[in-house]
JSON list of C-alpha atoms in Angstrom, two decimals:
[
{"chain": "A", "resi": 1, "resn": "MET", "atom": "CA", "xyz": [111.40, 121.84, 40.28]},
{"chain": "A", "resi": 2, "resn": "GLY", "atom": "CA", "xyz": [114.29, 121.12, 42.43]},
{"chain": "A", "resi": 3, "resn": "GLY", "atom": "CA", "xyz": [115.70, 117.81, 41.92]},
{"chain": "A", "resi": 4, "resn": "GLY", "atom": "CA", "xyz": [117.73, 117.62, 44.71]},
{"chain": "A", "resi": 5, "resn": "PRO", "atom": "CA", "xyz": [117.92, 114.99, 47.61]},
{"chain": "A", "resi": 6, "resn": "ARG", "atom": "CA", "xyz": [114.27, 114.93, 49.98]},
{"chain": "A", "resi": 7, "resn": "THR", "atom": "CA", "xyz": [115.31, 116.98, 52.98]},
{"chain": "A", "resi": 8, "resn": "PHE", "atom": "CA", "xyz": [112.91, 117.15, 56.08]},
{"chain": "A", "resi": 9, "resn": "PRO", "atom": "CA", "xyz": [112.53, 120.32, 58.29]},
{"chain": "A", "resi": 10, "resn": "GLY", "atom": "CA", "xyz": [115.82, 122.22, 58.81]},
{"chain": "A", "resi": 11, "resn": "GLY", "atom": "CA", "xyz": [117.15, 120.67, 56.21]},
{"chain": "A", "resi": 12, "resn": "VAL", "atom": "CA", "xyz": [117.88, 117.43, 57.83]},
{"chain": "A", "resi": 13, "resn": "SER", "atom": "CA", "xyz": [118.17, 113.62, 56.27]},
{"chain": "A", "resi": 14, "resn": "LYS", "atom": "CA", "xyz": [115.49, 111.25, 56.94]},
{"chain": "A", "resi": 15, "resn": "TRP", "atom": "CA", "xyz": [117.75, 109.32, 59.57]},
{"chain": "A", "resi": 16, "resn": "GLN", "atom": "CA", "xyz": [118.63, 112.47, 61.42]},
{"chain": "A", "resi": 17, "resn": "TRP", "atom": "CA", "xyz": [114.89, 113.17, 61.39]},
{"chain": "A", "resi": 18, "resn": "LYS", "atom": "CA", "xyz": [113.87, 110.05, 62.90]},
{"chain": "A", "resi": 19, "resn": "ARG", "atom": "CA", "xyz": [116.64, 110.29, 65.49]},
{"chain": "A", "resi": 20, "resn": "MET", "atom": "CA", "xyz": [115.40, 113.65, 66.24]},
{"chain": "A", "resi": 21, "resn": "GLN", "atom": "CA", "xyz": [111.45, 112.36, 66.29]},
{"chain": "A", "resi": 22, "resn": "ALA", "atom": "CA", "xyz": [112.82, 109.35, 68.29]},
{"chain": "A", "resi": 23, "resn": "LYS", "atom": "CA", "xyz": [114.72, 111.50, 70.80]},
{"chain": "A", "resi": 24, "resn": "LYS", "atom": "CA", "xyz": [112.02, 113.92, 71.22]},
{"chain": "A", "resi": 25, "resn": "GLN", "atom": "CA", "xyz": [109.45, 111.16, 72.03]},
{"chain": "A", "resi": 26, "resn": "LYS", "atom": "CA", "xyz": [111.40, 110.14, 74.39]},
{"chain": "A", "resi": 27, "resn": "GLN", "atom": "CA", "xyz": [111.95, 113.19, 76.10]},
{"chain": "A", "resi": 28, "resn": "LEU", "atom": "CA", "xyz": [107.77, 113.65, 76.24]},
{"chain": "A", "resi": 29, "resn": "LEU", "atom": "CA", "xyz": [107.85, 110.17, 77.99]},
{"chain": "A", "resi": 30, "resn": "LYS", "atom": "CA", "xyz": [109.84, 111.26, 80.60]},
{"chain": "A", "resi": 31, "resn": "ALA", "atom": "CA", "xyz": [108.35, 114.71, 81.28]},
{"chain": "A", "resi": 32, "resn": "ARG", "atom": "CA", "xyz": [104.95, 112.88, 81.71]},
{"chain": "A", "resi": 33, "resn": "LEU", "atom": "CA", "xyz": [106.45, 110.15, 83.66]},
{"chain": "A", "resi": 34, "resn": "CYS", "atom": "CA", "xyz": [107.77, 112.87, 85.80]},
{"chain": "A", "resi": 35, "resn": "ARG", "atom": "CA", "xyz": [104.60, 115.13, 85.75]},
{"chain": "A", "resi": 36, "resn": "GLU", "atom": "CA", "xyz": [102.55, 111.68, 87.12]},
{"chain": "A", "resi": 37, "resn": "ARG", "atom": "CA", "xyz": [105.66, 111.07, 89.86]},
{"chain": "A", "resi": 38, "resn": "GLN", "atom": "CA", "xyz": [104.69, 114.86, 91.10]},
{"chain": "A", "resi": 39, "resn": "ILE", "atom": "CA", "xyz": [101.25, 114.30, 91.17]},
{"chain": "A", "resi": 40, "resn": "TYR", "atom": "CA", "xyz": [101.13, 111.15, 93.16]},
{"chain": "A", "resi": 41, "resn": "GLU", "atom": "CA", "xyz": [104.22, 112.65, 95.64]},
{"chain": "A", "resi": 42, "resn": "MET", "atom": "CA", "xyz": [101.78, 115.63, 96.03]},
{"chain": "A", "resi": 43, "resn": "ARG", "atom": "CA", "xyz": [98.72, 113.41, 96.75]},
{"chain": "A", "resi": 44, "resn": "LYS", "atom": "CA", "xyz": [100.69, 111.38, 98.80]},
{"chain": "A", "resi": 45, "resn": "ARG", "atom": "CA", "xyz": [101.97, 114.34, 101.03]},
{"chain": "A", "resi": 46, "resn": "ALA", "atom": "CA", "xyz": [98.71, 115.73, 101.39]},
{"chain": "A", "resi": 47, "resn": "GLU", "atom": "CA", "xyz": [96.89, 112.30, 102.75]},
{"chain": "A", "resi": 48, "resn": "LEU", "atom": "CA", "xyz": [99.85, 111.86, 105.29]},
{"chain": "A", "resi": 49, "resn": "LYS", "atom": "CA", "xyz": [99.25, 116.03, 106.50]},
{"chain": "A", "resi": 50, "resn": "ALA", "atom": "CA", "xyz": [96.02, 115.05, 106.84]},
{"chain": "A", "resi": 51, "resn": "ALA", "atom": "CA", "xyz": [96.23, 112.05, 108.70]},
{"chain": "A", "resi": 52, "resn": "VAL", "atom": "CA", "xyz": [99.11, 113.80, 111.22]},
{"chain": "A", "resi": 53, "resn": "ALA", "atom": "CA", "xyz": [96.72, 116.81, 111.69]},
{"chain": "A", "resi": 54, "resn": "GLU", "atom": "CA", "xyz": [94.21, 114.20, 113.26]},
{"chain": "A", "resi": 55, "resn": "LEU", "atom": "CA", "xyz": [96.71, 112.84, 115.11]},
{"chain": "A", "resi": 56, "resn": "GLU", "atom": "CA", "xyz": [97.94, 116.23, 116.69]},
{"chain": "A", "resi": 57, "resn": "ARG", "atom": "CA", "xyz": [94.87, 116.95, 118.63]},
{"chain": "A", "resi": 58, "resn": "PRO", "atom": "CA", "xyz": [94.96, 114.80, 121.86]},
{"chain": "A", "resi": 59, "resn": "TRP", "atom": "CA", "xyz": [91.89, 116.65, 123.40]},
{"chain": "A", "resi": 60, "resn": "GLU", "atom": "CA", "xyz": [89.28, 115.37, 121.06]},
{"chain": "A", "resi": 61, "resn": "PRO", "atom": "CA", "xyz": [88.15, 111.83, 121.02]},
{"chain": "A", "resi": 62, "resn": "VAL", "atom": "CA", "xyz": [89.43, 109.46, 118.32]},
{"chain": "A", "resi": 63, "resn": "GLN", "atom": "CA", "xyz": [86.46, 107.79, 116.13]},
{"chain": "A", "resi": 64, "resn": "LYS", "atom": "CA", "xyz": [88.53, 105.59, 113.67]},
{"chain": "A", "resi": 65, "resn": "PRO", "atom": "CA", "xyz": [92.35, 105.52, 113.59]},
{"chain": "A", "resi": 66, "resn": "PRO", "atom": "CA", "xyz": [93.70, 107.63, 110.78]},
{"chain": "A", "resi": 67, "resn": "ASN", "atom": "CA", "xyz": [94.63, 105.86, 107.79]},
{"chain": "A", "resi": 68, "resn": "LEU", "atom": "CA", "xyz": [98.28, 106.89, 106.89]},
{"chain": "A", "resi": 69, "resn": "PHE", "atom": "CA", "xyz": [98.83, 104.83, 103.94]},
{"chain": "A", "resi": 70, "resn": "SER", "atom": "CA", "xyz": [96.03, 104.42, 101.51]},
{"chain": "A", "resi": 71, "resn": "VAL", "atom": "CA", "xyz": [95.69, 101.15, 99.50]},
{"chain": "A", "resi": 72, "resn": "CYS", "atom": "CA", "xyz": [94.20, 102.66, 96.15]},
{"chain": "A", "resi": 73, "resn": "ALA", "atom": "CA", "xyz": [97.70, 105.08, 96.12]},
{"chain": "A", "resi": 74, "resn": "ASP", "atom": "CA", "xyz": [99.62, 102.04, 96.46]},
{"chain": "A", "resi": 75, "resn": "GLU", "atom": "CA", "xyz": [97.00, 100.31, 94.02]},
{"chain": "A", "resi": 76, "resn": "GLN", "atom": "CA", "xyz": [98.40, 103.08, 91.48]},
{"chain": "A", "resi": 77, "resn": "VAL", "atom": "CA", "xyz": [101.88, 102.31, 91.81]},
{"chain": "A", "resi": 78, "resn": "LYS", "atom": "CA", "xyz": [101.15, 98.70, 91.02]},
{"chain": "A", "resi": 79, "resn": "VAL", "atom": "CA", "xyz": [99.28, 99.72, 87.86]},
{"chain": "A", "resi": 80, "resn": "LEU", "atom": "CA", "xyz": [102.53, 102.54, 86.52]},
{"chain": "A", "resi": 81, "resn": "ALA", "atom": "CA", "xyz": [104.60, 99.88, 87.41]},
{"chain": "A", "resi": 82, "resn": "ASP", "atom": "CA", "xyz": [102.41, 97.49, 85.19]},
{"chain": "A", "resi": 83, "resn": "ARG", "atom": "CA", "xyz": [103.00, 99.33, 82.24]},
{"chain": "A", "resi": 84, "resn": "PHE", "atom": "CA", "xyz": [106.54, 99.09, 81.79]},
{"chain": "A", "resi": 85, "resn": "GLN", "atom": "CA", "xyz": [106.53, 95.21, 82.56]},
{"chain": "A", "resi": 86, "resn": "LYS", "atom": "CA", "xyz": [107.48, 93.40, 79.65]},
{"chain": "A", "resi": 87, "resn": "PRO", "atom": "CA", "xyz": [105.20, 90.19, 78.31]},
{"chain": "A", "resi": 88, "resn": "GLY", "atom": "CA", "xyz": [106.70, 87.08, 80.04]},
{"chain": "A", "resi": 89, "resn": "GLY", "atom": "CA", "xyz": [108.63, 89.02, 82.45]},
{"chain": "A", "resi": 90, "resn": "PHE", "atom": "CA", "xyz": [107.88, 88.74, 86.42]},
{"chain": "A", "resi": 91, "resn": "ASP", "atom": "CA", "xyz": [107.20, 91.16, 89.43]},
{"chain": "A", "resi": 92, "resn": "LEU", "atom": "CA", "xyz": [110.21, 91.07, 92.19]}
]
């Protein structure tokens, strides 16, 4: 049996492996947040487009004014921001 030092996949040391894993986790988190931001922006764009489409038909009577900015989307932004708030911190 081999009596050499313990190595991780790729022949790297324990600390190099830990740094690689931490970097990979950071990249995955960054990609997930980017995707969440894209989904949020797509939904806001669709909401605004639908609201503007209603405004562009002046010949039709308006039953109710369009809601340009939904409350639920703003609440979602607050929930996303709260995930990064440290305990004991305060929201500006």
